[in-house]
Every structure is written in structure tokens, then in C-alpha cells.
């Protein structure tokens, strides 16, 4: 047990300027706005400009999160970037963010857990902070997925977008023993037997290329509904909190039908679910912190409320986190 609470002290998001609507896509892909909306809930996505890289998006989101936390780059002891679209194969995108922010020497690395990457990063940062190794950590989900979509594969290329979301996690002394704040419980899992359902068909040691996104949509959909719901049950049990106490479900934004099915299984009213997929599409590791920022900025998510994050993606890897904001 620890006497340090890991509190979300700031949240920031960044979406590239270029908006691509379903109608825009229908000009180059054999698809329609109606199909994309009805099957996925997506209306538009943001794509990077030429020369804009993942660390640029991540840095912009991080500046906003730092500002909201009232912190300076020198206060940050740990930077974790969750991404499957790093600037380069190595070094980590996190060190480029460190350089761009002007964070002095500290810990910086990337996490590769696809759409579950932000939850994996949150869990890791929680461990660093609660064991007293660092005081403030930046956890950033950042993706430029547009760079490895196959425009001939209409079942996947219409689903993804670019963006970044960042959270500052800070170690604080407990306010009251009765009502702990911050990260209350996390749950992580992966099953490599299911890797064939969502992956990029390239890499440095296999093809020497980056590859393109390949997905068996139906299998991923089925697993997502099951594992995301189970992951929420798991964290509420770990924290000994009834899921009926949850104020906001902030899920990974892959498909509105997945989100609705999970909410139904969890008996969470749709009015308690933060949805951004219509505007952002699926931004993989960035989707939860971007949705969190949207919910905070429009005044729905308030301090002291109970939030649950949950995601599933390539790996398959999945996880959840219960947080008193
Ligand atoms: O973040 C990572 C996690 N990713 C996910 O969670 C995604 C999970 N999967 C899904 O969201 C859904 O499976 C999709 C949105 C990818 C697909 O929805 P679906 O209801 O499973 O559609 P489908 O793949 O069964 O395709 C139905 C039909 C097919 O035509 P036929 O064979 O019925 O004639 C497809 O060829 O829709 C066709 N289709 C399209 N039509 C217009 C597939 N893509 C498109 C498209 N536009 N873009």
C-alpha cells in the first residue's frame, strides 16, 4: 500500500487542422457517408499536414496538459508516449517530445499496446508515482494513423484519424482516507493468439517496411464488446466500487456500436458515456485522453467524479482504469 495518490492534474488534446469528412473520403474510396455513419458512428476525422509528425501532435497536447496542471516542463520526471506510429523506429517518440518541450534529463519511453496504449501508459506511470520514483508524469497517446492506411481497403481506411491526447499524473498526499482520489485501480491484459485480427503487415525485422493496417473487423468487434465490458467489471471489483457509482464512461472510440453494446452490458445509461467518434474517428491510443478532454472542456466531467476508461485494440491488448478525477 502507498500513501501517495496519483491524481490527474491536467488534460490536453490536439487535433491536426485538416478535417476530412466522409463525403471527402467518398471521392477517393468506394464508400458513402451513410455506410460509415451507420456502421461506425464516424462523421469526420483529422489528418496531419505534410511534414507533421507524431511528436508534433504529442507535444501540442502535452503543452495544454501542462498548462492545465499549472506545471512547467522541468517539473516532469517521466514521459510515456503510447503510439503505434512513432516518428522513427527508434529512438522513442517520447524523447522527441522531451526535446521539443525542453524537459531536462528524465525518464522517457514509448509504449506499444495499440488502442490500449494510453491505459497501459497510465498503469505504468501510476506505478512510478505511487512508488515515489517520480512526482509528475506525462502520459500521451499520439497517432498519425493516416500514414499507414491502405486506401484500397475500404473496410479499414475509413475508420481512423490522427490526433493526440495528454494527461499529467501527479503524486499528491491523500486528502481524506474516506474518499481516495486519482487512479483507484487499473487492469491490463493481452492475448497474442488473437494478433492476426488487427496488425500492421510490416516492420523493421520482417519486411523492412512500415506496413499497412489489417483488420478482421467482425472478430475485433466481438472481442471488444466482451473484453471492454469485462475490464470495467474487473476494475470496479478491484476498487470495491459499484459500477452504478460511475459518473462517466470514457471508452476507446472505435465504433459507436461497440460503445453502446458495452454501455448496455454494464447497465450504464448512454447519458453517462462520452462519445467523440463522430468528430475524431478512431485515433487509437489518443482516443481516450481526447474524449476526456472533450468531456472536461464542455463542463460535463467535474472534479471528484468517478471515471472509467477502457480500451481494446491490436494485440489483442486491452485494459481499463478507474479514476476519481
Ligand atoms: O481500435 C481498434 C479496434 N477496432 C475496432 O474495434 C473495429 C471493430 N470492427 C468494426 O467496427 C466493424 O466490424 C466495421 C465497421 C469495421 C465493419 O462493420 P460490419 O458491420 O462488420 O461490416 P462488414 O465488414 O460485415 O461489411 C458489410 C458490408 C460488406 O459488403 P457485403 O459483403 O455485405 O456485400 C462490405 O464489403 O459492407 C461493405 N463495406 C463497405 N461498404 C461501403 C465494407 N466497408 C465499406 C465501406 N463502405 N467503407
mmCIF file of C-alpha atoms and ligand atoms in Angstrom:
data_model
loop_
_atom_site.group_PDB
_atom_site.id
_atom_site.type_symbol
_atom_site.label_atom_id
_atom_site.label_comp_id
_atom_site.label_asym_id
_atom_site.label_seq_id
_atom_site.Cartn_x
_atom_site.Cartn_y
_atom_site.Cartn_z
ATOM 1 C CA UNK A 1 0.000 0.000 0.000
ATOM 2 C CA UNK A 2 1.085 3.554 -0.638
ATOM 3 C CA UNK A 3 0.182 6.873 0.892
ATOM 4 C CA UNK A 4 0.573 8.710 -2.433
ATOM 5 C CA UNK A 5 -2.492 9.416 -4.589
ATOM 6 C CA UNK A 6 -1.932 9.575 -8.366
ATOM 7 C CA UNK A 7 -4.137 12.451 -9.416
ATOM 8 C CA UNK A 8 -4.915 13.687 -12.928
ATOM 9 C CA UNK A 9 -3.678 17.261 -12.597
ATOM 10 C CA UNK A 10 -4.039 18.307 -16.259
ATOM 11 C CA UNK A 11 -5.507 17.080 -19.546
ATOM 12 C CA UNK A 12 -4.832 18.390 -23.056
ATOM 13 C CA UNK A 13 -5.661 17.361 -26.591
ATOM 14 C CA UNK A 14 -4.555 18.270 -30.074
ATOM 15 C CA UNK A 15 -6.133 17.515 -33.432
ATOM 16 C CA UNK A 16 -4.419 18.444 -36.701
ATOM 17 C CA UNK A 17 -6.101 21.264 -38.612
ATOM 18 C CA UNK A 18 -7.118 19.288 -41.697
ATOM 19 C CA UNK A 19 -10.665 17.868 -41.385
ATOM 20 C CA UNK A 20 -11.646 15.087 -43.788
ATOM 21 C CA UNK A 21 -15.362 14.331 -43.908
ATOM 22 C CA UNK A 22 -16.945 11.057 -45.008
ATOM 23 C CA UNK A 23 -18.064 12.888 -48.169
ATOM 24 C CA UNK A 24 -14.439 13.861 -48.858
ATOM 25 C CA UNK A 25 -13.372 10.216 -48.473
ATOM 26 C CA UNK A 26 -16.165 9.012 -50.739
ATOM 27 C CA UNK A 27 -14.449 10.912 -53.559
ATOM 28 C CA UNK A 28 -11.439 8.585 -53.460
ATOM 29 C CA UNK A 29 -12.739 5.422 -51.747
ATOM 30 C CA UNK A 30 -15.709 3.256 -52.799
ATOM 31 C CA UNK A 31 -17.850 4.205 -49.797
ATOM 32 C CA UNK A 32 -20.642 6.511 -48.651
ATOM 33 C CA UNK A 33 -21.279 8.836 -45.720
ATOM 34 C CA UNK A 34 -24.342 6.734 -44.925
ATOM 35 C CA UNK A 35 -22.350 3.454 -44.678
ATOM 36 C CA UNK A 36 -19.607 4.941 -42.493
ATOM 37 C CA UNK A 37 -22.055 6.695 -40.142
ATOM 38 C CA UNK A 38 -24.420 3.775 -39.733
ATOM 39 C CA UNK A 39 -21.698 1.103 -39.279
ATOM 40 C CA UNK A 40 -19.260 3.082 -37.134
ATOM 41 C CA UNK A 41 -20.746 6.416 -35.978
ATOM 42 C CA UNK A 42 -17.925 8.329 -37.681
ATOM 43 C CA UNK A 43 -18.709 11.604 -39.470
ATOM 44 C CA UNK A 44 -15.237 13.053 -39.955
ATOM 45 C CA UNK A 45 -11.584 12.676 -38.936
ATOM 46 C CA UNK A 46 -8.500 14.899 -38.732
ATOM 47 C CA UNK A 47 -5.369 14.153 -40.781
ATOM 48 C CA UNK A 48 -1.878 15.576 -40.370
ATOM 49 C CA UNK A 49 -0.380 18.029 -42.841
ATOM 50 C CA UNK A 50 2.732 17.105 -44.848
ATOM 51 C CA UNK A 51 5.719 17.109 -42.508
ATOM 52 C CA UNK A 52 3.631 16.990 -39.323
ATOM 53 C CA UNK A 53 4.808 14.015 -37.230
ATOM 54 C CA UNK A 54 3.519 12.168 -34.164
ATOM 55 C CA UNK A 55 5.825 14.007 -31.739
ATOM 56 C CA UNK A 56 4.420 17.346 -33.014
ATOM 57 C CA UNK A 57 0.876 16.270 -32.113
ATOM 58 C CA UNK A 58 2.053 14.804 -28.804
ATOM 59 C CA UNK A 59 3.967 17.970 -27.888
ATOM 60 C CA UNK A 60 0.991 20.224 -28.636
ATOM 61 C CA UNK A 61 -1.272 18.080 -26.442
ATOM 62 C CA UNK A 62 1.377 17.974 -23.704
ATOM 63 C CA UNK A 63 1.710 21.784 -23.600
ATOM 64 C CA UNK A 64 -2.032 22.064 -22.976
ATOM 65 C CA UNK A 65 -1.985 19.404 -20.247
ATOM 66 C CA UNK A 66 0.984 21.099 -18.539
ATOM 67 C CA UNK A 67 -0.802 24.430 -18.683
ATOM 68 C CA UNK A 68 -3.955 22.957 -17.111
ATOM 69 C CA UNK A 69 -1.823 21.333 -14.384
ATOM 70 C CA UNK A 70 -0.035 24.643 -13.721
ATOM 71 C CA UNK A 71 3.317 22.927 -14.277
ATOM 72 C CA UNK A 72 6.483 23.659 -16.278
ATOM 73 C CA UNK A 73 8.390 21.122 -18.412
ATOM 74 C CA UNK A 74 11.128 20.979 -15.746
ATOM 75 C CA UNK A 75 8.571 19.532 -13.274
ATOM 76 C CA UNK A 76 8.096 16.384 -15.393
ATOM 77 C CA UNK A 77 10.133 13.326 -14.363
ATOM 78 C CA UNK A 78 8.599 10.769 -16.725
ATOM 79 C CA UNK A 79 7.228 10.944 -20.284
ATOM 80 C CA UNK A 80 5.398 7.972 -21.735
ATOM 81 C CA UNK A 81 4.142 8.140 -25.312
ATOM 82 C CA UNK A 82 1.706 5.417 -26.307
ATOM 83 C CA UNK A 83 1.838 5.085 -30.078
ATOM 84 C CA UNK A 84 1.957 2.650 -32.995
ATOM 85 C CA UNK A 85 3.037 5.416 -35.363
ATOM 86 C CA UNK A 86 6.362 6.659 -33.937
ATOM 87 C CA UNK A 87 8.328 9.378 -35.734
ATOM 88 C CA UNK A 88 11.149 6.863 -36.292
ATOM 89 C CA UNK A 89 11.654 3.177 -35.494
ATOM 90 C CA UNK A 90 13.999 4.430 -32.767
ATOM 91 C CA UNK A 91 14.620 6.380 -30.612
ATOM 92 C CA UNK A 92 11.284 6.666 -28.854
ATOM 93 C CA UNK A 93 8.827 9.401 -29.791
ATOM 94 C CA UNK A 94 8.905 10.269 -26.084
ATOM 95 C CA UNK A 95 12.476 11.580 -26.323
ATOM 96 C CA UNK A 96 11.494 13.872 -29.214
ATOM 97 C CA UNK A 97 8.622 15.180 -27.071
ATOM 98 C CA UNK A 98 11.084 15.642 -24.206
ATOM 99 C CA UNK A 99 13.348 17.676 -26.510
ATOM 100 C CA UNK A 100 10.516 19.747 -28.017
ATOM 101 C CA UNK A 101 9.074 20.589 -24.595
ATOM 102 C CA UNK A 102 12.521 21.336 -23.168
ATOM 103 C CA UNK A 103 12.153 18.790 -20.368
ATOM 104 C CA UNK A 104 15.554 18.259 -18.722
ATOM 105 C CA UNK A 105 17.048 14.755 -18.338
ATOM 106 C CA UNK A 106 14.456 12.339 -17.003
ATOM 107 C CA UNK A 107 12.746 9.092 -17.944
ATOM 108 C CA UNK A 108 11.182 8.901 -21.400
ATOM 109 C CA UNK A 109 9.997 5.912 -23.416
ATOM 110 C CA UNK A 110 7.220 4.663 -25.705
ATOM 111 C CA UNK A 111 4.602 2.015 -25.055
ATOM 112 C CA UNK A 112 3.318 -0.194 -27.882
ATOM 113 C CA UNK A 113 -0.112 -1.501 -26.943
ATOM 114 C CA UNK A 114 -2.085 -0.036 -29.861
ATOM 115 C CA UNK A 115 -5.532 1.273 -28.861
ATOM 116 C CA UNK A 116 -4.967 0.157 -25.254
ATOM 117 C CA UNK A 117 -1.675 2.087 -25.111
ATOM 118 C CA UNK A 118 -2.971 5.003 -23.069
ATOM 119 C CA UNK A 119 -4.306 2.641 -20.367
ATOM 120 C CA UNK A 120 -1.005 0.722 -20.354
ATOM 121 C CA UNK A 121 0.857 4.051 -20.007
ATOM 122 C CA UNK A 122 -1.410 5.175 -17.184
ATOM 123 C CA UNK A 123 -0.781 1.924 -15.309
ATOM 124 C CA UNK A 124 2.999 2.257 -15.721
ATOM 125 C CA UNK A 125 3.033 5.910 -14.647
ATOM 126 C CA UNK A 126 0.839 5.040 -11.664
ATOM 127 C CA UNK A 127 3.466 2.513 -10.564
ATOM 128 C CA UNK A 128 6.308 5.041 -10.971
ATOM 129 C CA UNK A 129 4.467 7.681 -8.954
ATOM 130 C CA UNK A 130 2.991 5.515 -6.231
ATOM 131 C CA UNK A 131 6.436 4.031 -5.527
ATOM 132 C CA UNK A 132 7.838 7.544 -5.165
ATOM 133 C CA UNK A 133 10.168 7.380 -8.214
ATOM 134 C CA UNK A 134 8.709 10.473 -9.890
ATOM 135 C CA UNK A 135 6.331 13.228 -8.806
ATOM 136 C CA UNK A 136 4.783 14.293 -12.132
ATOM 137 C CA UNK A 137 4.407 12.182 -15.295
ATOM 138 C CA UNK A 138 3.122 12.943 -18.771
ATOM 139 C CA UNK A 139 1.171 10.123 -20.403
ATOM 140 C CA UNK A 140 0.461 10.866 -24.037
ATOM 141 C CA UNK A 141 -1.484 8.890 -26.629
ATOM 142 C CA UNK A 142 -0.459 10.158 -30.073
ATOM 143 C CA UNK A 143 -1.050 8.764 -33.541
ATOM 144 C CA UNK A 144 -0.660 9.657 -37.213
ATOM 145 C CA UNK A 145 -2.603 6.640 -38.417
ATOM 146 C CA UNK A 146 -3.250 8.253 -41.808
ATOM 147 C CA UNK A 147 0.357 7.385 -42.732
ATOM 148 C CA UNK A 148 -0.282 3.649 -42.835
ATOM 149 C CA UNK A 149 -3.808 3.177 -44.074
ATOM 150 C CA UNK A 150 -4.441 1.095 -47.195
ATOM 151 C CA UNK A 151 -6.708 3.243 -49.392
ATOM 152 C CA UNK A 152 -7.684 0.106 -51.335
ATOM 153 C CA UNK A 153 -9.152 -1.490 -48.188
ATOM 154 C CA UNK A 154 -12.386 0.409 -47.637
ATOM 155 C CA UNK A 155 -13.334 -1.657 -44.567
ATOM 156 C CA UNK A 156 -10.447 -0.147 -42.569
ATOM 157 C CA UNK A 157 -9.251 3.097 -44.172
ATOM 158 C CA UNK A 158 -12.488 4.978 -43.396
ATOM 159 C CA UNK A 159 -12.280 4.264 -39.656
ATOM 160 C CA UNK A 160 -9.119 6.005 -38.461
ATOM 161 C CA UNK A 161 -7.914 9.528 -37.730
ATOM 162 C CA UNK A 162 -4.893 11.396 -36.353
ATOM 163 C CA UNK A 163 -4.581 13.183 -33.014
ATOM 164 C CA UNK A 164 -3.018 13.282 -29.578
ATOM 165 C CA UNK A 165 -4.247 13.463 -26.003
ATOM 166 C CA UNK A 166 -2.121 14.012 -22.902
ATOM 167 C CA UNK A 167 -2.620 13.663 -19.185
ATOM 168 C CA UNK A 168 -0.368 14.883 -16.364
ATOM 169 C CA UNK A 169 -0.442 12.446 -13.461
ATOM 170 C CA UNK A 170 0.824 13.874 -10.180
ATOM 171 C CA UNK A 171 1.649 12.300 -6.830
ATOM 172 C CA UNK A 172 -0.254 14.026 -4.027
ATOM 173 C CA UNK A 173 -0.669 13.311 -0.328
ATOM 174 C CA UNK A 174 -4.111 11.822 0.412
ATOM 175 C CA UNK A 175 -6.832 14.419 1.038
ATOM 176 C CA UNK A 176 -9.032 12.125 3.066
ATOM 177 C CA UNK A 177 -8.821 8.406 3.746
ATOM 178 C CA UNK A 178 -12.578 8.081 3.203
ATOM 179 C CA UNK A 179 -12.659 9.144 -0.437
ATOM 180 C CA UNK A 180 -9.384 8.462 -2.277
ATOM 181 C CA UNK A 181 -8.650 10.464 -5.428
ATOM 182 C CA UNK A 182 -6.777 9.749 -8.615
ATOM 183 C CA UNK A 183 -6.119 6.310 -10.090
ATOM 184 C CA UNK A 184 -8.059 3.841 -7.930
ATOM 185 C CA UNK A 185 -7.468 0.654 -9.938
ATOM 186 C CA UNK A 186 -6.174 -0.492 -13.314
ATOM 187 C CA UNK A 187 -6.442 -3.746 -15.240
ATOM 188 C CA UNK A 188 -4.310 -4.822 -18.215
ATOM 189 C CA UNK A 189 -4.456 -7.895 -20.452
ATOM 190 C CA UNK A 190 -3.289 -9.162 -23.841
ATOM 191 C CA UNK A 191 -3.694 -12.329 -25.927
ATOM 192 C CA UNK A 192 -1.181 -12.759 -28.741
ATOM 193 C CA UNK A 193 -3.204 -15.681 -30.123
ATOM 194 C CA UNK A 194 -5.555 -13.001 -31.447
ATOM 195 C CA UNK A 195 -2.792 -10.862 -33.046
ATOM 196 C CA UNK A 196 -3.866 -11.871 -36.561
ATOM 197 C CA UNK A 197 -7.142 -9.947 -36.192
ATOM 198 C CA UNK A 198 -5.549 -6.463 -36.058
ATOM 199 C CA UNK A 199 -1.980 -5.667 -37.051
ATOM 200 C CA UNK A 200 0.292 -3.814 -39.463
ATOM 201 C CA UNK A 201 1.703 -6.118 -42.143
ATOM 202 C CA UNK A 202 5.242 -4.766 -41.949
ATOM 203 C CA UNK A 203 8.069 -3.945 -39.572
ATOM 204 C CA UNK A 204 11.860 -3.471 -39.364
ATOM 205 C CA UNK A 205 12.702 -7.151 -38.753
ATOM 206 C CA UNK A 206 10.081 -8.724 -41.032
ATOM 207 C CA UNK A 207 9.647 -6.695 -44.207
ATOM 208 C CA UNK A 208 11.830 -3.666 -43.611
ATOM 209 C CA UNK A 209 8.739 -1.540 -44.255
ATOM 210 C CA UNK A 210 6.115 0.071 -42.038
ATOM 211 C CA UNK A 211 3.242 -1.969 -43.473
ATOM 212 C CA UNK A 212 -0.463 -1.154 -43.616
ATOM 213 C CA UNK A 213 -3.258 -1.669 -41.092
ATOM 214 C CA UNK A 214 -5.023 -5.035 -41.474
ATOM 215 C CA UNK A 215 -8.165 -5.819 -39.534
ATOM 216 C CA UNK A 216 -10.721 -8.578 -39.216
ATOM 217 C CA UNK A 217 -13.444 -6.152 -38.168
ATOM 218 C CA UNK A 218 -16.008 -8.690 -37.006
ATOM 219 C CA UNK A 219 -13.586 -10.554 -34.706
ATOM 220 C CA UNK A 220 -12.227 -7.318 -33.234
ATOM 221 C CA UNK A 221 -15.768 -6.044 -32.702
ATOM 222 C CA UNK A 222 -16.819 -9.237 -30.889
ATOM 223 C CA UNK A 223 -13.739 -9.245 -28.636
ATOM 224 C CA UNK A 224 -14.025 -5.515 -27.947
ATOM 225 C CA UNK A 225 -17.575 -5.746 -26.599
ATOM 226 C CA UNK A 226 -16.703 -8.723 -24.391
ATOM 227 C CA UNK A 227 -13.309 -7.618 -23.059
ATOM 228 C CA UNK A 228 -14.070 -3.917 -22.584
ATOM 229 C CA UNK A 229 -17.164 -4.770 -20.553
ATOM 230 C CA UNK A 230 -15.287 -7.396 -18.521
ATOM 231 C CA UNK A 231 -12.403 -4.967 -17.963
ATOM 232 C CA UNK A 232 -14.791 -2.417 -16.458
ATOM 233 C CA UNK A 233 -16.269 -5.088 -14.157
ATOM 234 C CA UNK A 234 -12.704 -6.037 -13.178
ATOM 235 C CA UNK A 235 -11.545 -2.522 -12.131
ATOM 236 C CA UNK A 236 -14.707 -1.788 -10.203
ATOM 237 C CA UNK A 237 -14.238 -5.069 -8.322
ATOM 238 C CA UNK A 238 -10.560 -4.302 -7.685
ATOM 239 C CA UNK A 239 -11.505 -0.879 -6.268
ATOM 240 C CA UNK A 240 -14.528 -2.321 -4.437
ATOM 241 C CA UNK A 241 -16.795 0.235 -6.068
ATOM 242 C CA UNK A 242 -20.208 -0.466 -7.560
ATOM 243 C CA UNK A 243 -20.331 0.274 -11.291
ATOM 244 C CA UNK A 244 -23.557 2.163 -10.595
ATOM 245 C CA UNK A 245 -21.392 4.811 -8.884
ATOM 246 C CA UNK A 246 -19.574 5.552 -12.158
ATOM 247 C CA UNK A 247 -20.241 9.117 -13.300
ATOM 248 C CA UNK A 248 -18.587 8.871 -16.723
ATOM 249 C CA UNK A 249 -17.631 6.006 -19.011
ATOM 250 C CA UNK A 250 -14.834 7.294 -21.264
ATOM 251 C CA UNK A 251 -14.216 4.392 -23.654
ATOM 252 C CA UNK A 252 -11.853 3.955 -26.574
ATOM 253 C CA UNK A 253 -13.615 5.384 -29.613
ATOM 254 C CA UNK A 254 -13.527 2.636 -32.258
ATOM 255 C CA UNK A 255 -17.181 2.178 -33.146
ATOM 256 C CA UNK A 256 -20.354 3.689 -31.680
ATOM 257 C CA UNK A 257 -21.999 0.263 -31.793
ATOM 258 C CA UNK A 258 -19.193 -1.213 -29.642
ATOM 259 C CA UNK A 259 -19.565 1.658 -27.166
ATOM 260 C CA UNK A 260 -23.364 1.251 -26.997
ATOM 261 C CA UNK A 261 -23.133 -2.521 -26.584
ATOM 262 C CA UNK A 262 -20.637 -2.129 -23.715
ATOM 263 C CA UNK A 263 -22.778 0.524 -22.011
ATOM 264 C CA UNK A 264 -25.760 -1.816 -22.233
ATOM 265 C CA UNK A 265 -23.842 -4.759 -20.745
ATOM 266 C CA UNK A 266 -22.605 -2.504 -17.960
ATOM 267 C CA UNK A 267 -26.090 -1.076 -17.362
ATOM 268 C CA UNK A 268 -24.687 2.427 -17.809
ATOM 269 C CA UNK A 269 -27.100 4.966 -19.222
ATOM 270 C CA UNK A 270 -25.940 6.460 -22.526
ATOM 271 C CA UNK A 271 -26.091 9.912 -20.920
ATOM 272 C CA UNK A 272 -23.044 8.813 -18.849
ATOM 273 C CA UNK A 273 -20.937 7.923 -21.891
ATOM 274 C CA UNK A 274 -18.507 10.359 -23.526
ATOM 275 C CA UNK A 275 -18.590 9.943 -27.303
ATOM 276 C CA UNK A 276 -16.269 11.740 -29.724
ATOM 277 C CA UNK A 277 -16.076 9.197 -32.525
ATOM 278 C CA UNK A 278 -18.358 11.281 -34.760
ATOM 279 C CA UNK A 279 -15.767 14.099 -34.840
ATOM 280 C CA UNK A 280 -12.436 12.292 -34.269
ATOM 281 C CA UNK A 281 -12.927 8.759 -35.720
ATOM 282 C CA UNK A 282 -10.645 6.106 -34.217
ATOM 283 C CA UNK A 283 -7.387 7.752 -33.089
ATOM 284 C CA UNK A 284 -6.144 4.582 -31.330
ATOM 285 C CA UNK A 285 -4.120 5.443 -28.188
ATOM 286 C CA UNK A 286 -5.170 9.114 -28.399
ATOM 287 C CA UNK A 287 -8.904 8.478 -28.288
ATOM 288 C CA UNK A 288 -9.433 8.200 -24.506
ATOM 289 C CA UNK A 289 -7.435 11.301 -23.467
ATOM 290 C CA UNK A 290 -9.056 13.241 -26.347
ATOM 291 C CA UNK A 291 -12.524 12.170 -25.177
ATOM 292 C CA UNK A 292 -11.578 13.013 -21.598
ATOM 293 C CA UNK A 293 -10.509 16.489 -22.654
ATOM 294 C CA UNK A 294 -13.746 16.972 -24.615
ATOM 295 C CA UNK A 295 -15.834 15.969 -21.588
ATOM 296 C CA UNK A 296 -13.901 18.320 -19.303
ATOM 297 C CA UNK A 297 -13.933 21.255 -21.721
ATOM 298 C CA UNK A 298 -17.696 21.138 -22.266
ATOM 299 C CA UNK A 299 -18.261 21.035 -18.495
ATOM 300 C CA UNK A 300 -19.702 17.540 -18.243
ATOM 301 C CA UNK A 301 -16.791 15.956 -16.366
ATOM 302 C CA UNK A 302 -16.260 17.610 -12.989
ATOM 303 C CA UNK A 303 -13.604 17.269 -10.312
ATOM 304 C CA UNK A 304 -14.259 14.469 -7.805
ATOM 305 C CA UNK A 305 -16.374 12.454 -10.241
ATOM 306 C CA UNK A 306 -15.734 8.769 -10.850
ATOM 307 C CA UNK A 307 -14.468 7.969 -14.353
ATOM 308 C CA UNK A 308 -13.814 4.649 -16.022
ATOM 309 C CA UNK A 309 -11.572 4.299 -19.080
ATOM 310 C CA UNK A 310 -11.484 1.096 -21.151
ATOM 311 C CA UNK A 311 -9.988 0.079 -24.493
ATOM 312 C CA UNK A 312 -9.158 -2.867 -26.729
ATOM 313 C CA UNK A 313 -7.021 -2.956 -29.838
ATOM 314 C CA UNK A 314 -4.151 -4.623 -31.705
ATOM 315 C CA UNK A 315 -2.516 -7.430 -29.762
ATOM 316 C CA UNK A 316 -5.175 -8.040 -28.969
ATOM 317 C CA UNK A 317 -4.411 -5.919 -25.918
ATOM 318 C CA UNK A 318 -6.963 -4.384 -23.614
ATOM 319 C CA UNK A 319 -7.388 -2.760 -20.237
ATOM 320 C CA UNK A 320 -9.271 -0.371 -18.021
ATOM 321 C CA UNK A 321 -8.707 2.231 -15.331
ATOM 322 C CA UNK A 322 -10.943 3.626 -12.622
ATOM 323 C CA UNK A 323 -10.121 7.202 -11.653
ATOM 324 C CA UNK A 324 -11.615 9.700 -9.245
ATOM 325 C CA UNK A 325 -10.999 12.922 -11.177
HETATM 326 O O1 LIG B 1 -9.465 0.411 -32.459
HETATM 327 C C1 LIG B 1 -9.242 -0.899 -32.815
HETATM 328 C C2 LIG B 1 -10.433 -1.639 -32.713
HETATM 329 N N1 LIG B 1 -11.186 -1.608 -33.949
HETATM 330 C C3 LIG B 1 -12.447 -1.887 -33.877
HETATM 331 O O2 LIG B 1 -12.939 -2.079 -32.788
HETATM 332 C C4 LIG B 1 -13.234 -2.050 -35.137
HETATM 333 C C5 LIG B 1 -14.179 -3.196 -34.949
HETATM 334 N N2 LIG B 1 -14.986 -3.530 -36.124
HETATM 335 C C6 LIG B 1 -15.896 -2.688 -36.619
HETATM 336 O O3 LIG B 1 -16.028 -1.573 -36.172
HETATM 337 C C7 LIG B 1 -16.797 -3.185 -37.735
HETATM 338 O O4 LIG B 1 -16.598 -4.568 -37.899
HETATM 339 C C8 LIG B 1 -16.565 -2.442 -39.081
HETATM 340 C C9 LIG B 1 -17.064 -1.019 -39.003
HETATM 341 C C10 LIG B 1 -15.104 -2.488 -39.446
HETATM 342 C C11 LIG B 1 -17.334 -3.157 -40.201
HETATM 343 O O5 LIG B 1 -18.722 -3.243 -39.871
HETATM 344 P P1 LIG B 1 -19.538 -4.577 -40.196
HETATM 345 O O6 LIG B 1 -20.932 -4.324 -39.819
HETATM 346 O O7 LIG B 1 -18.795 -5.697 -39.510
HETATM 347 O O8 LIG B 1 -19.438 -4.651 -41.752
HETATM 348 P P2 LIG B 1 -18.844 -5.835 -42.667
HETATM 349 O O9 LIG B 1 -17.361 -5.876 -42.548
HETATM 350 O O10 LIG B 1 -19.606 -7.079 -42.383
HETATM 351 O O11 LIG B 1 -19.220 -5.350 -44.102
HETATM 352 C C12 LIG B 1 -20.571 -5.317 -44.523
HETATM 353 C C13 LIG B 1 -20.632 -4.902 -45.954
HETATM 354 C C14 LIG B 1 -19.743 -5.745 -46.884
HETATM 355 O O12 LIG B 1 -20.452 -5.906 -48.086
HETATM 356 P P3 LIG B 1 -21.205 -7.293 -48.411
HETATM 357 O O13 LIG B 1 -20.152 -8.351 -48.342
HETATM 358 O O14 LIG B 1 -22.233 -7.433 -47.328
HETATM 359 O O15 LIG B 1 -21.758 -7.051 -49.772
HETATM 360 C C15 LIG B 1 -18.550 -4.866 -47.116
HETATM 361 O O16 LIG B 1 -17.936 -5.115 -48.361
HETATM 362 O O17 LIG B 1 -20.162 -3.552 -46.098
HETATM 363 C C16 LIG B 1 -19.166 -3.489 -47.103
HETATM 364 N N3 LIG B 1 -18.219 -2.442 -46.758
HETATM 365 C C17 LIG B 1 -18.370 -1.164 -47.110
HETATM 366 N N4 LIG B 1 -19.314 -0.535 -47.840
HETATM 367 C C18 LIG B 1 -19.184 0.779 -48.008
HETATM 368 C C19 LIG B 1 -17.103 -2.564 -46.004
HETATM 369 N N5 LIG B 1 -16.516 -1.366 -45.876
HETATM 370 C C20 LIG B 1 -17.295 -0.485 -46.551
HETATM 371 C C21 LIG B 1 -17.218 0.898 -46.761
HETATM 372 N N6 LIG B 1 -18.164 1.486 -47.493
HETATM 373 N N7 LIG B 1 -16.219 1.663 -46.257
#
